mmCIF file of C-alpha atoms in Angstrom:
data_model
loop_
_atom_site.group_PDB
_atom_site.id
_atom_site.type_symbol
_atom_site.label_atom_id
_atom_site.label_comp_id
_atom_site.label_asym_id
_atom_site.label_seq_id
_atom_site.Cartn_x
_atom_site.Cartn_y
_atom_site.Cartn_z
ATOM 1 C CA MET A 189 0.000 0.000 0.000
ATOM 2 C CA VAL A 190 1.320 3.456 -0.949
ATOM 3 C CA TYR A 191 0.579 6.527 1.168
ATOM 4 C CA PHE A 192 0.975 10.171 0.228
ATOM 5 C CA LEU A 193 2.020 12.467 3.054
ATOM 6 C CA SER A 194 1.173 16.154 3.153
ATOM 7 C CA GLY A 195 1.147 19.056 5.574
ATOM 8 C CA ALA A 196 3.646 21.565 6.936
ATOM 9 C CA LEU A 197 5.599 19.199 9.193
ATOM 10 C CA PRO A 198 6.369 16.568 6.518
ATOM 11 C CA VAL A 199 7.390 19.303 4.047
ATOM 12 C CA GLN A 200 9.944 20.797 6.466
ATOM 13 C CA PHE A 201 11.136 17.345 7.544
ATOM 14 C CA PHE A 202 11.578 16.009 4.009
ATOM 15 C CA GLN A 203 13.242 19.237 2.820
ATOM 16 C CA ARG A 204 15.919 18.680 5.478
ATOM 17 C CA LEU A 205 16.459 15.081 4.327
ATOM 18 C CA LEU A 206 17.593 16.215 0.880
ATOM 19 C CA PRO A 207 21.286 16.007 -0.055
ATOM 20 C CA ALA A 208 21.409 19.690 -1.107
ATOM 21 C CA PRO A 209 18.415 21.456 0.465
ATOM 22 C CA ASP A 210 19.541 24.806 -0.937
ATOM 23 C CA GLN A 211 19.483 23.450 -4.520
ATOM 24 C CA LEU A 212 16.455 21.168 -4.379
ATOM 25 C CA ARG A 213 12.833 21.814 -3.474
ATOM 26 C CA PHE A 214 10.706 19.061 -1.940
ATOM 27 C CA GLU A 215 7.440 18.528 -3.829
ATOM 28 C CA LYS A 216 5.804 15.321 -2.636
ATOM 29 C CA SER A 217 6.441 12.007 -0.943
ATOM 30 C CA GLU A 218 5.213 8.465 -1.346
ATOM 31 C CA ILE A 219 5.734 5.798 1.265
ATOM 32 C CA ASP A 220 5.299 2.097 0.579
ATOM 33 C CA ILE A 221 4.891 0.463 3.998
ATOM 34 C CA GLU A 222 4.953 -3.098 2.678
ATOM 35 C CA ALA A 223 8.203 -2.586 0.739
ATOM 36 C CA ASN A 224 9.745 -0.295 3.410
ATOM 37 C CA HIS A 225 10.462 2.310 0.767
ATOM 38 C CA LEU A 226 10.169 6.097 0.680
ATOM 39 C CA THR A 227 10.181 8.079 -2.576
ATOM 40 C CA LEU A 228 10.655 11.837 -2.554
ATOM 41 C CA SER A 229 9.858 13.927 -5.618
ATOM 42 C CA VAL A 230 12.043 17.023 -5.746
ATOM 43 C CA ALA A 231 12.849 19.748 -8.263
ATOM 44 C CA SER A 232 15.992 21.695 -8.963
ATOM 45 C CA MET A 233 15.769 25.371 -8.022
ATOM 46 C CA GLN A 234 18.499 26.564 -10.396
ATOM 47 C CA VAL A 235 17.371 29.305 -12.767
ATOM 48 C CA ARG A 236 20.468 29.108 -14.954
ATOM 49 C CA ALA A 237 23.105 26.524 -15.763
ATOM 50 C CA GLN A 238 26.576 26.388 -17.251
ATOM 51 C CA CYS A 239 27.288 24.544 -20.485
ATOM 52 C CA PRO A 240 29.741 21.718 -19.706
ATOM 53 C CA LEU A 241 31.680 22.321 -22.945
ATOM 54 C CA CYS A 242 32.003 26.085 -23.467
ATOM 55 C CA ARG A 243 31.263 27.106 -19.834
ATOM 56 C CA ARG A 244 28.766 29.816 -20.866
ATOM 57 C CA PHE A 245 25.667 30.315 -18.727
ATOM 58 C CA SER A 246 22.140 29.961 -20.067
ATOM 59 C CA GLN A 247 18.669 30.722 -18.739
ATOM 60 C CA ARG A 248 16.780 29.412 -21.787
ATOM 61 C CA ILE A 249 15.077 26.175 -20.790
ATOM 62 C CA HIS A 250 14.586 23.563 -23.494
ATOM 63 C CA SER A 251 12.687 20.964 -21.471
ATOM 64 C CA ARG A 252 12.534 19.116 -18.157
ATOM 65 C CA TYR A 253 13.051 15.490 -17.277
ATOM 66 C CA GLN A 254 13.277 13.264 -14.209
ATOM 67 C CA ARG A 255 16.320 11.528 -12.816
ATOM 68 C CA THR A 256 15.843 8.663 -10.386
ATOM 69 C CA LEU A 257 18.549 8.406 -7.727
ATOM 70 C CA ALA A 258 19.065 5.933 -4.907
ATOM 71 C CA ASP A 259 19.895 7.695 -1.642
ATOM 72 C CA LEU A 260 20.792 6.813 1.933
ATOM 73 C CA SER A 261 18.179 4.789 3.782
ATOM 74 C CA CYS A 262 16.016 6.645 6.279
ATOM 75 C CA VAL A 263 14.877 4.904 9.484
ATOM 76 C CA HIS A 264 14.915 1.433 7.883
ATOM 77 C CA PHE A 265 13.228 2.718 4.726
ATOM 78 C CA GLY A 266 14.980 2.671 1.386
ATOM 79 C CA LEU A 267 15.022 6.169 -0.080
ATOM 80 C CA THR A 268 14.687 7.113 -3.740
ATOM 81 C CA LEU A 269 14.810 10.655 -5.070
ATOM 82 C CA ARG A 270 12.921 11.596 -8.224
ATOM 83 C CA VAL A 271 14.731 14.757 -9.260
ATOM 84 C CA SER A 272 13.187 17.042 -11.871
ATOM 85 C CA VAL A 273 15.978 18.840 -13.743
ATOM 86 C CA CYS A 274 16.093 21.138 -16.759
ATOM 87 C CA LYS A 275 17.739 20.943 -20.139
ATOM 88 C CA PHE A 276 19.012 24.277 -21.417
ATOM 89 C CA PHE A 277 19.900 25.733 -24.806
ATOM 90 C CA CYS A 278 23.583 26.671 -25.059
ATOM 91 C CA PRO A 279 23.861 30.398 -25.875
ATOM 92 C CA ASN A 280 27.166 29.974 -27.735
ATOM 93 C CA PRO A 281 26.501 29.387 -31.469
ATOM 94 C CA LYS A 282 30.037 27.955 -31.881
ATOM 95 C CA CYS A 283 29.594 25.340 -29.153
ATOM 96 C CA ASP A 284 29.184 21.727 -30.300
ATOM 97 C CA ARG A 285 26.562 21.126 -27.619
ATOM 98 C CA ARG A 286 23.293 22.838 -28.494
ATOM 99 C CA ILE A 287 21.316 21.437 -25.564
ATOM 100 C CA PHE A 288 22.719 20.434 -22.190
ATOM 101 C CA THR A 289 21.388 19.225 -18.866
ATOM 102 C CA GLU A 290 21.943 21.163 -15.678
ATOM 103 C CA ARG A 291 24.480 19.670 -13.304
ATOM 104 C CA LEU A 292 23.905 19.130 -9.601
ATOM 105 C CA PRO A 293 27.386 18.185 -8.363
ATOM 106 C CA ASP A 294 26.363 18.274 -4.677
ATOM 107 C CA VAL A 295 23.581 15.789 -5.402
ATOM 108 C CA ALA A 296 24.873 13.340 -8.026
ATOM 109 C CA ALA A 297 27.494 12.981 -10.724
ATOM 110 C CA PRO A 298 26.320 13.226 -14.342
ATOM 111 C CA TRP A 299 24.641 9.965 -15.423
ATOM 112 C CA ALA A 300 24.860 8.565 -11.865
ATOM 113 C CA ARG A 301 22.086 6.446 -10.368
ATOM 114 C CA LYS A 302 23.153 7.105 -6.770
ATOM 115 C CA THR A 303 23.559 10.311 -4.789
ATOM 116 C CA VAL A 304 27.031 11.543 -3.885
ATOM 117 C CA ARG A 305 26.431 10.881 -0.192
ATOM 118 C CA LEU A 306 25.343 7.272 -0.843
ATOM 119 C CA VAL A 307 28.421 6.671 -3.008
ATOM 120 C CA LYS A 308 30.658 8.023 -0.213
ATOM 121 C CA GLN A 309 29.029 5.685 2.328
ATOM 122 C CA LEU A 310 29.423 2.684 0.023
ATOM 123 C CA GLN A 311 33.068 3.571 -0.651
ATOM 124 C CA ALA A 312 33.774 3.883 3.088
ATOM 125 C CA ILE A 313 32.210 0.478 3.743
ATOM 126 C CA GLY A 314 34.087 -1.093 0.842
ATOM 127 C CA LEU A 315 37.438 0.351 1.911
ATOM 128 C CA ALA A 316 36.956 -0.599 5.548
ATOM 129 C CA LEU A 317 35.620 -4.109 5.103
ATOM 130 C CA GLY A 318 36.211 -5.127 1.514
ATOM 131 C CA GLY A 319 34.391 -7.816 -0.509
ATOM 132 C CA ALA A 320 31.801 -10.055 1.103
ATOM 133 C CA ALA A 321 31.825 -8.352 4.526
ATOM 134 C CA GLY A 322 31.244 -4.942 2.942
ATOM 135 C CA ALA A 323 28.455 -6.299 0.746
ATOM 136 C CA HIS A 324 26.811 -7.920 3.760
ATOM 137 C CA LEU A 325 26.971 -4.729 5.855
ATOM 138 C CA GLY A 326 25.675 -2.637 2.952
ATOM 139 C CA GLN A 327 22.726 -4.987 2.593
ATOM 140 C CA GLN A 328 22.038 -4.846 6.356
ATOM 141 C CA LEU A 329 22.049 -1.029 6.219
ATOM 142 C CA GLY A 330 19.543 -1.044 3.374
ATOM 143 C CA PHE A 331 21.917 -0.007 0.590
#
């Protein structure tokens, strides 16, 4: 069963759970009690972005799309972020990239499926314990 939570308290609470609360805005949450999973829908608050090739800034939005990122577990619930990000037109006519996607380096690397903070936790576990022990602990922690 999936529940949708609303109200002032959940909004403030979930906003503080985000990896970069100053860059992302909480929109809604879904909690699946049976699967012990929480999904937060968030949107980027950037109004402009820098082209990764020519480094010029743009405010012209081409479109929006959703990225799905695994994040740290929260009180024994797996956590997934659905991040709405923008694609921008590059303002430089000489740039090879006409359309680019905004980057959120404090949240996730380009093309990543996990948040930066989850990757750091997994790396710490892997370096400390290695192979099977690290995999076992990661599974116990809900990663």
